[in-house]
Structures are given as structure tokens and as C-alpha cells.
PDB file of C-alpha atoms in Angstrom:
ATOM      1  CA  UNK A   1      14.185   1.843 -28.397  1.00 81.00           C
ATOM      2  CA  UNK A   2      16.419   0.568 -25.592  1.00 92.00           C
ATOM      3  CA  UNK A   3      15.437  -2.797 -24.199  1.00 96.00           C
ATOM      4  CA  UNK A   4      16.988  -4.856 -21.418  1.00 97.00           C
ATOM      5  CA  UNK A   5      15.568  -8.322 -20.859  1.00 97.00           C
ATOM      6  CA  UNK A   6      16.502 -10.432 -17.850  1.00 98.00           C
ATOM      7  CA  UNK A   7      16.088 -14.164 -17.521  1.00 97.00           C
ATOM      8  CA  UNK A   8      17.210 -17.016 -15.316  1.00 98.00           C
ATOM      9  CA  UNK A   9      15.379 -16.376 -12.074  1.00 98.00           C
ATOM     10  CA  UNK A  10      13.601 -19.076 -10.174  1.00 98.00           C
ATOM     11  CA  UNK A  11      12.956 -20.827  -6.895  1.00 98.00           C
ATOM     12  CA  UNK A  12      15.923 -22.492  -5.232  1.00 98.00           C
ATOM     13  CA  UNK A  13      17.012 -23.652  -1.820  1.00 98.00           C
ATOM     14  CA  UNK A  14      19.663 -22.017   0.314  1.00 98.00           C
ATOM     15  CA  UNK A  15      23.105 -23.021  -0.881  1.00 98.00           C
ATOM     16  CA  UNK A  16      22.021 -23.479  -4.492  1.00 98.00           C
ATOM     17  CA  UNK A  17      23.177 -21.475  -7.503  1.00 98.00           C
ATOM     18  CA  UNK A  18      21.512 -19.517 -10.287  1.00 98.00           C
ATOM     19  CA  UNK A  19      22.787 -17.682 -13.333  1.00 98.00           C
ATOM     20  CA  UNK A  20      20.929 -14.614 -14.519  1.00 98.00           C
ATOM     21  CA  UNK A  21      21.251 -13.189 -18.018  1.00 98.00           C
ATOM     22  CA  UNK A  22      20.457  -9.772 -19.432  1.00 97.00           C
ATOM     23  CA  UNK A  23      20.362  -9.019 -23.140  1.00 96.00           C
ATOM     24  CA  UNK A  24      20.580  -5.322 -23.989  1.00 94.00           C
ATOM     25  CA  UNK A  25      19.575  -3.730 -27.277  1.00 94.00           C
ATOM     26  CA  UNK A  26      19.341  -0.127 -28.381  1.00 93.00           C
ATOM     27  CA  UNK A  27      21.249   1.430 -25.476  1.00 90.00           C
ATOM     28  CA  UNK A  28      23.213   4.623 -26.070  1.00 88.00           C
ATOM     29  CA  UNK A  29      26.798   4.214 -27.205  1.00 85.00           C
ATOM     30  CA  UNK A  30      28.099   5.966 -24.081  1.00 88.00           C
ATOM     31  CA  UNK A  31      26.523   3.361 -21.788  1.00 90.00           C
ATOM     32  CA  UNK A  32      29.790   1.902 -20.574  1.00 90.00           C
ATOM     33  CA  UNK A  33      28.428   0.222 -17.461  1.00 94.00           C
ATOM     34  CA  UNK A  34      25.998  -2.574 -16.845  1.00 95.00           C
ATOM     35  CA  UNK A  35      24.837  -3.771 -13.503  1.00 96.00           C
ATOM     36  CA  UNK A  36      22.410  -5.682 -11.374  1.00 98.00           C
ATOM     37  CA  UNK A  37      20.132  -4.405  -8.632  1.00 98.00           C
ATOM     38  CA  UNK A  38      17.588  -6.162  -6.489  1.00 98.00           C
ATOM     39  CA  UNK A  39      14.570  -5.185  -4.473  1.00 97.00           C
ATOM     40  CA  UNK A  40      12.284  -6.966  -2.041  1.00 94.00           C
ATOM     41  CA  UNK A  41       8.873  -5.750  -0.855  1.00 86.00           C
ATOM     42  CA  UNK A  42       9.262  -3.064   1.776  1.00 88.00           C
ATOM     43  CA  UNK A  43      12.999  -2.713   1.205  1.00 92.00           C
ATOM     44  CA  UNK A  44      15.149  -0.216  -0.637  1.00 94.00           C
ATOM     45  CA  UNK A  45      16.620  -1.016  -4.004  1.00 96.00           C
ATOM     46  CA  UNK A  46      20.071  -2.519  -3.474  1.00 97.00           C
ATOM     47  CA  UNK A  47      23.125  -2.490  -5.702  1.00 97.00           C
ATOM     48  CA  UNK A  48      24.309  -6.028  -6.359  1.00 98.00           C
ATOM     49  CA  UNK A  49      27.035  -5.917  -9.001  1.00 98.00           C
ATOM     50  CA  UNK A  50      28.435  -3.689 -11.726  1.00 96.00           C
ATOM     51  CA  UNK A  51      30.628  -4.125 -14.777  1.00 95.00           C
ATOM     52  CA  UNK A  52      32.649  -1.655 -16.805  1.00 92.00           C
ATOM     53  CA  UNK A  53      32.195  -3.207 -20.207  1.00 89.00           C
ATOM     54  CA  UNK A  54      35.320  -2.000 -21.987  1.00 87.00           C
ATOM     55  CA  UNK A  55      37.816  -2.951 -19.282  1.00 88.00           C
ATOM     56  CA  UNK A  56      36.013  -5.714 -17.449  1.00 91.00           C
ATOM     57  CA  UNK A  57      36.261  -4.059 -14.040  1.00 93.00           C
ATOM     58  CA  UNK A  58      33.734  -5.460 -11.603  1.00 96.00           C
ATOM     59  CA  UNK A  59      32.145  -4.137  -8.427  1.00 95.00           C
ATOM     60  CA  UNK A  60      29.966  -5.814  -5.834  1.00 97.00           C
ATOM     61  CA  UNK A  61      27.717  -4.963  -2.981  1.00 97.00           C
ATOM     62  CA  UNK A  62      29.034  -6.017   0.396  1.00 97.00           C
ATOM     63  CA  UNK A  63      26.333  -8.603   0.928  1.00 96.00           C
ATOM     64  CA  UNK A  64      27.250 -10.612  -2.181  1.00 98.00           C
ATOM     65  CA  UNK A  65      31.043 -10.353  -2.311  1.00 97.00           C
ATOM     66  CA  UNK A  66      32.650 -13.739  -2.705  1.00 98.00           C
ATOM     67  CA  UNK A  67      29.391 -15.380  -3.785  1.00 98.00           C
ATOM     68  CA  UNK A  68      28.247 -13.535  -6.924  1.00 98.00           C
ATOM     69  CA  UNK A  69      30.163 -12.897 -10.136  1.00 98.00           C
ATOM     70  CA  UNK A  70      29.198 -10.473 -12.886  1.00 98.00           C
ATOM     71  CA  UNK A  71      30.501 -10.983 -16.407  1.00 97.00           C
ATOM     72  CA  UNK A  72      29.689  -9.849 -19.907  1.00 94.00           C
ATOM     73  CA  UNK A  73      29.811 -10.861 -23.527  1.00 91.00           C
ATOM     74  CA  UNK A  74      30.108  -7.666 -25.525  1.00 83.00           C
ATOM     75  CA  UNK A  75      29.665  -9.425 -28.851  1.00 85.00           C
ATOM     76  CA  UNK A  76      26.270 -10.647 -27.666  1.00 86.00           C
ATOM     77  CA  UNK A  77      25.412  -7.475 -25.716  1.00 88.00           C
ATOM     78  CA  UNK A  78      24.757  -9.676 -22.723  1.00 94.00           C
ATOM     79  CA  UNK A  79      25.644  -9.458 -19.051  1.00 96.00           C
ATOM     80  CA  UNK A  80      25.454 -12.334 -16.608  1.00 97.00           C
ATOM     81  CA  UNK A  81      25.210 -12.711 -12.871  1.00 98.00           C
ATOM     82  CA  UNK A  82      26.422 -16.000 -11.461  1.00 98.00           C
ATOM     83  CA  UNK A  83      24.980 -16.417  -7.988  1.00 98.00           C
ATOM     84  CA  UNK A  84      26.446 -19.092  -5.745  1.00 98.00           C
ATOM     85  CA  UNK A  85      25.698 -20.131  -2.189  1.00 98.00           C
ATOM     86  CA  UNK A  86      22.372 -18.356  -2.295  1.00 98.00           C
ATOM     87  CA  UNK A  87      20.825 -17.308   0.986  1.00 97.00           C
ATOM     88  CA  UNK A  88      17.263 -16.549   1.927  1.00 96.00           C
ATOM     89  CA  UNK A  89      17.962 -12.821   2.099  1.00 95.00           C
ATOM     90  CA  UNK A  90      19.059 -12.893  -1.544  1.00 97.00           C
ATOM     91  CA  UNK A  91      15.381 -13.199  -2.409  1.00 97.00           C
ATOM     92  CA  UNK A  92      14.024 -10.375  -4.523  1.00 98.00           C
ATOM     93  CA  UNK A  93      13.392  -9.063  -7.983  1.00 98.00           C
ATOM     94  CA  UNK A  94      16.662  -8.676  -9.837  1.00 98.00           C
ATOM     95  CA  UNK A  95      16.909  -5.859 -12.346  1.00 98.00           C
ATOM     96  CA  UNK A  96      19.464  -5.349 -15.068  1.00 98.00           C
ATOM     97  CA  UNK A  97      20.582  -1.765 -15.709  1.00 97.00           C
ATOM     98  CA  UNK A  98      22.889   0.131 -18.046  1.00 95.00           C
ATOM     99  CA  UNK A  99      24.244   3.636 -18.380  1.00 94.00           C
ATOM    100  CA  UNK A 100      27.254   5.928 -18.751  1.00 94.00           C
ATOM    101  CA  UNK A 101      30.036   6.235 -16.197  1.00 90.00           C
ATOM    102  CA  UNK A 102      30.814   9.664 -14.786  1.00 82.00           C
ATOM    103  CA  UNK A 103      33.125   8.306 -12.082  1.00 76.00           C
ATOM    104  CA  UNK A 104      33.639   5.100 -10.134  1.00 63.00           C
ATOM    105  CA  UNK A 105      30.905   6.273  -7.782  1.00 70.00           C
ATOM    106  CA  UNK A 106      28.600   7.863 -10.321  1.00 83.00           C
ATOM    107  CA  UNK A 107      26.865   5.743 -12.911  1.00 91.00           C
ATOM    108  CA  UNK A 108      23.764   7.154 -14.516  1.00 93.00           C
ATOM    109  CA  UNK A 109      21.539   4.094 -14.736  1.00 95.00           C
ATOM    110  CA  UNK A 110      19.457   5.256 -17.677  1.00 94.00           C
ATOM    111  CA  UNK A 111      18.094   1.901 -18.788  1.00 96.00           C
ATOM    112  CA  UNK A 112      16.347  -0.808 -16.809  1.00 97.00           C
ATOM    113  CA  UNK A 113      14.948  -4.221 -17.499  1.00 97.00           C
ATOM    114  CA  UNK A 114      11.638  -5.604 -16.306  1.00 97.00           C
ATOM    115  CA  UNK A 115      13.199  -7.779 -13.622  1.00 98.00           C
ATOM    116  CA  UNK A 116      13.364 -11.466 -12.871  1.00 98.00           C
ATOM    117  CA  UNK A 117      12.254 -13.025  -9.601  1.00 98.00           C
ATOM    118  CA  UNK A 118      14.729 -14.923  -7.460  1.00 98.00           C
ATOM    119  CA  UNK A 119      13.336 -16.775  -4.477  1.00 98.00           C
ATOM    120  CA  UNK A 120      15.580 -18.628  -2.055  1.00 98.00           C
ATOM    121  CA  UNK A 121      13.934 -20.861   0.513  1.00 97.00           C
ATOM    122  CA  UNK A 122      15.697 -21.288   3.863  1.00 93.00           C
TER     123      UNK A 122
END
């Protein structure tokens, strides 16, 4: 029954901005974390940003710190990813995920969206 739906991807030039959205429905009540991952062909899946929903704590991958911001609207069951100063190596499919928190380093990402493509031209 769980469904995560991403939107907001597109084709932009380096230096531009995009805002991704993810609407989550039917996730388990213990899914305290939401996050964003990305993957490009031939590359490993990469953690981009995470959010602890109840407290608003945020976490970022090293490659996006200072440029991306994750936020959420609990009333709307929605998480956002504001991406600024996009670079060509930000290109990839961006996936929304959700799951329970075991520790700061251990989130069980039980739910995944279908992904939205972000392409950044040099």
C-alpha cells in the first residue's frame, strides 16, 4: 500500500536550481526518516540528503553540502529537495525513500519511489 511519488526533475544548465518533491502515502508509522538518493548509469547509488521528520534534523552527502536543502511538510506527507548551483555531476535519477531509524547511521530504507530524472548540462 505504501507509495512514494517524486516530481520536479528536468533538464537544466550548470548553476541552475531545481526543487524536487516526494509525496508519501501508506508508509508504516515507525518510518521516521525520509531521504533522497541518486544514481547514474554505471555508478553506485549515492546518499544525497536525509530528514528526521519529527525533529527536523537534516543530513547531507559530502558532494551536495551547502548546495542542497531537504525539508518536509508533515501535514502533507511531503518531502522536498531544493537543489541550487547544480553541477553536471549532479545528473542522475533521484529517488525518494522512507523508513525507520535505528541509529544516526542506520536507517532501514523500506520504501522507495519510482525516481525522477535530473539532467544538468555543463
